[in-house]
Amino acid sequence: MNVEQLPGSYTGGRPAHVASQPIFEPGQQVTATILAVGPGGVGVAYLESVALGLEVEKVLPGEKVQAEILWLRPLRGPYRRTWQAWQQRVPALAAVATPGWFGRAQAVGVLEPVQARQSPACPHFGACGGCSWQHARYEVQLERKRQTVIAALGRVVGKASPPAPGQTASGATQTPLVDLNQLVEPVIPSPRQWGYRNKLEFTFDAQANLGFHTPGRYWEILPAPQCRIGSEEMVAAARLVSGWAKEKGLPGYDQRNSTGFLRHLVVRQAQATGELMVALETFPPPPPTPQPPAQSPEPAGELLPQSPESASGPSSAPPQLASLPELPDSPAAFPYAGELVARLKAALPHLTSVLWLCNPSPSDVVKVENGRLLVLYGRPYIEEKLAGLTFRIELPTFFQTNTAQAETLVRLAREAAAPNPSDLLFDLYCGVGTFSLPLASACRQVVGIEIVAAAVAAAQANAERNGVGNAAFLAGDTRRVWDQAVATFGGPDVVLLDPPRSGAGGKVIRRIGRTSPRRVVYVSCNPQTLADDLAELLPFGYRLARVQPVDLFPHTDHVETVAMLERTGQGGKE
């Protein structure tokens, strides 16, 4: 692969690995062919004539692109490790000369597109860090996700398994060779490719612009008047709140110096009932009521200083977490709350809940813990229906973001678990009972374990609300609660787990293996940690019987996987 010379591009022939200075400057352009693409639609090219490794954004494998150089670095430290990771992923790179420089570029033109390419539907594509695969046809996205699952599981299935606890290396079992191309089924597509999310989270910048974080620059916000993956009513709510904040001159929060007021906007809408929640998170204390602009509803950030340098009074000094005043105990402390609620009610027919979360934490996440949640309108929750049951969703409640595909996950989990009426089923990381409650009718008893106490309380309430009398829920870390659950209820016949992206971890998996449930159903949102956890479980005498990927997040890298394992009785145990 050669570099085609473009105006202003490198014209010398000195190999990159002996160059003492970068061979390109930012802004110069090259033409290259994309060898492979990794997460986020970032591809890799190798410019042979100058021995340069280059990552290129928003491309597809096999495309010939015109790319503009963003930066170059010597191939050492983390950049060398990045290149080595590409070499492991792309066999063609293993045989090429090691480049001396590694860089990043953005495609400014696609000279030879592949058939998989399509025009992105969102005007924010590329600038927003969200839907990074809009440029690929949906069927191509689905197959890419399937291959991601196959590649991850290929690390552990068909290789010699590590010894189970209590075994020597010579006594390790051999995992039967599995044809993953046969075992991993085609990805179940989302019924909706757009408007599928039931939750959107926006951030305010210091000037009260409302939008999404710019990738790699946490303090920059991309104003997003459109978002194709949420409902029209959810996006309309965000636009209305943004216009209200600008008109009233309320300052956004500046994370770099902990000043300002408006932090986040969370909008949730139940897809079955249509109920809509609008929640504003702010930094305490409430600002003094600013005077709105005299003639124009345009941004008026200058009415309240944003930094000590521009301070005109004591109210603009950055508050210190240790000396914050008491959190507000009345909705009346929220500036212009009545007018905001009136506007929302007039424009949003399904509005059910308007909340104010006052959060003193400096971290840039929506956190109800240690804050104060006040109801400005309606009730503090919305209700969603799933698998014939009604679930109460509060602001901090975890609930699958794609409700239609959550139905699919519940169906698959029920099929994979295949419980008998006499079975005891443990549901780990149970949340508000999304799996526990639908499966309870097929079991003798379900025991849910969840570390978030509020979620356990919600699960118990959901069980009562739906008349489910054979479900019990325990609050605590699974690693610590497992033994208590076994001692209280007995060893489970079936275990279902739906851990976070970090996976369950070896300690939890080994507890499952030592207890020897007949069947294990693993609902995963990360194929890599799924593979890590299966490597721990398979030596206990389990075989991987079914793998079904599900697409909950079209146009992204994320893929859910339901894996079913059956105990063969041939593994070693402590």
PDB file of N, CA and C in Angstrom, residues 263 281-284 321 324 326-329 356-361 365-374 395:
ATOM      1  N   ARG A 263     -26.496  21.380  35.797  1.00  0.00           N
ATOM      2  CA  ARG A 263     -25.503  20.349  35.507  1.00  0.00           C
ATOM      3  C   ARG A 263     -25.970  19.376  34.422  1.00  0.00           C
ATOM      4  N   GLU A 281     -30.618  18.158  37.202  1.00  0.00           N
ATOM      5  CA  GLU A 281     -29.618  18.068  38.273  1.00  0.00           C
ATOM      6  C   GLU A 281     -28.841  19.378  38.311  1.00  0.00           C
ATOM      7  N   THR A 282     -28.695  19.935  39.522  1.00  0.00           N
ATOM      8  CA  THR A 282     -27.983  21.199  39.696  1.00  0.00           C
ATOM      9  C   THR A 282     -26.926  21.037  40.776  1.00  0.00           C
ATOM     10  N   PHE A 283     -26.089  22.070  40.867  1.00  0.00           N
ATOM     11  CA  PHE A 283     -25.078  22.147  41.908  1.00  0.00           C
ATOM     12  C   PHE A 283     -25.558  23.133  42.962  1.00  0.00           C
ATOM     13  N   PRO A 284     -25.446  22.790  44.245  1.00  0.00           N
ATOM     14  CA  PRO A 284     -25.914  23.728  45.264  1.00  0.00           C
ATOM     15  C   PRO A 284     -24.876  24.817  45.520  1.00  0.00           C
ATOM     16  N   LEU A 321     -16.822  21.969  48.608  1.00  0.00           N
ATOM     17  CA  LEU A 321     -17.714  20.882  48.999  1.00  0.00           C
ATOM     18  C   LEU A 321     -17.851  20.788  50.519  1.00  0.00           C
ATOM     19  N   LEU A 324     -20.332  23.674  51.957  1.00  0.00           N
ATOM     20  CA  LEU A 324     -21.576  23.988  51.268  1.00  0.00           C
ATOM     21  C   LEU A 324     -22.700  24.228  52.275  1.00  0.00           C
ATOM     22  N   GLU A 326     -26.662  24.041  53.621  1.00  0.00           N
ATOM     23  CA  GLU A 326     -27.580  22.915  53.594  1.00  0.00           C
ATOM     24  C   GLU A 326     -28.276  22.828  52.245  1.00  0.00           C
ATOM     25  N   LEU A 327     -28.552  21.601  51.833  1.00  0.00           N
ATOM     26  CA  LEU A 327     -29.255  21.405  50.580  1.00  0.00           C
ATOM     27  C   LEU A 327     -30.688  21.908  50.717  1.00  0.00           C
ATOM     28  N   PRO A 328     -31.283  22.372  49.634  1.00  0.00           N
ATOM     29  CA  PRO A 328     -32.649  22.910  49.712  1.00  0.00           C
ATOM     30  C   PRO A 328     -33.634  21.829  50.134  1.00  0.00           C
ATOM     31  N   ASP A 329     -34.615  22.226  50.917  1.00  0.00           N
ATOM     32  CA  ASP A 329     -35.625  21.271  51.363  1.00  0.00           C
ATOM     33  C   ASP A 329     -37.007  21.593  50.822  1.00  0.00           C
ATOM     34  N   TRP A 356     -36.208  17.750  40.639  1.00  0.00           N
ATOM     35  CA  TRP A 356     -35.003  18.563  40.844  1.00  0.00           C
ATOM     36  C   TRP A 356     -34.070  17.785  41.758  1.00  0.00           C
ATOM     37  N   LEU A 357     -32.894  17.458  41.246  1.00  0.00           N
ATOM     38  CA  LEU A 357     -31.860  16.796  42.031  1.00  0.00           C
ATOM     39  C   LEU A 357     -30.759  17.806  42.323  1.00  0.00           C
ATOM     40  N   CYS A 358     -30.532  18.112  43.585  1.00  0.00           N
ATOM     41  CA  CYS A 358     -29.450  19.008  43.987  1.00  0.00           C
ATOM     42  C   CYS A 358     -28.292  18.133  44.454  1.00  0.00           C
ATOM     43  N   ASN A 359     -27.206  18.121  43.708  1.00  0.00           N
ATOM     44  CA  ASN A 359     -26.111  17.175  43.913  1.00  0.00           C
ATOM     45  C   ASN A 359     -24.821  17.925  44.217  1.00  0.00           C
ATOM     46  N   PRO A 360     -24.247  17.774  45.415  1.00  0.00           N
ATOM     47  CA  PRO A 360     -23.020  18.489  45.750  1.00  0.00           C
ATOM     48  C   PRO A 360     -21.749  17.798  45.291  1.00  0.00           C
ATOM     49  N   SER A 361     -21.854  16.598  44.727  1.00  0.00           N
ATOM     50  CA  SER A 361     -20.652  15.871  44.326  1.00  0.00           C
ATOM     51  C   SER A 361     -19.974  16.556  43.146  1.00  0.00           C
ATOM     52  N   VAL A 365     -21.312  12.932  37.045  1.00  0.00           N
ATOM     53  CA  VAL A 365     -22.321  11.903  36.828  1.00  0.00           C
ATOM     54  C   VAL A 365     -23.563  12.283  37.621  1.00  0.00           C
ATOM     55  N   VAL A 366     -24.706  11.810  37.168  1.00  0.00           N
ATOM     56  CA  VAL A 366     -25.951  12.057  37.883  1.00  0.00           C
ATOM     57  C   VAL A 366     -25.989  11.118  39.089  1.00  0.00           C
ATOM     58  N   LYS A 367     -25.976  11.691  40.286  1.00  0.00           N
ATOM     59  CA  LYS A 367     -25.921  10.899  41.512  1.00  0.00           C
ATOM     60  C   LYS A 367     -27.003  11.361  42.481  1.00  0.00           C
ATOM     61  N   VAL A 368     -27.877  10.435  42.853  1.00  0.00           N
ATOM     62  CA  VAL A 368     -28.908  10.750  43.832  1.00  0.00           C
ATOM     63  C   VAL A 368     -28.346  10.614  45.248  1.00  0.00           C
ATOM     64  N   GLU A 369     -27.371   9.683  45.420  1.00  0.00           N
ATOM     65  CA  GLU A 369     -26.778   9.514  46.736  1.00  0.00           C
ATOM     66  C   GLU A 369     -26.120  10.817  47.185  1.00  0.00           C
ATOM     67  N   ASN A 370     -26.305  11.150  48.445  1.00  0.00           N
ATOM     68  CA  ASN A 370     -25.729  12.347  49.073  1.00  0.00           C
ATOM     69  C   ASN A 370     -26.310  13.650  48.540  1.00  0.00           C
ATOM     70  N   GLY A 371     -27.289  13.557  47.655  1.00  0.00           N
ATOM     71  CA  GLY A 371     -27.951  14.750  47.160  1.00  0.00           C
ATOM     72  C   GLY A 371     -29.351  14.853  47.742  1.00  0.00           C
ATOM     73  N   ARG A 372     -30.142  15.712  47.137  1.00  0.00           N
ATOM     74  CA  ARG A 372     -31.534  15.847  47.579  1.00  0.00           C
ATOM     75  C   ARG A 372     -32.423  15.890  46.348  1.00  0.00           C
ATOM     76  N   LEU A 373     -33.414  15.017  46.330  1.00  0.00           N
ATOM     77  CA  LEU A 373     -34.326  14.909  45.200  1.00  0.00           C
ATOM     78  C   LEU A 373     -35.677  15.474  45.605  1.00  0.00           C
ATOM     79  N   LEU A 374     -36.131  16.490  44.873  1.00  0.00           N
ATOM     80  CA  LEU A 374     -37.392  17.149  45.169  1.00  0.00           C
ATOM     81  C   LEU A 374     -38.317  17.054  43.964  1.00  0.00           C
ATOM     82  N   LEU A 395     -35.748   8.035  39.194  1.00  0.00           N
ATOM     83  CA  LEU A 395     -34.609   8.664  38.518  1.00  0.00           C
ATOM     84  C   LEU A 395     -33.367   7.779  38.534  1.00  0.00           C
TER      85      LEU A 395
END
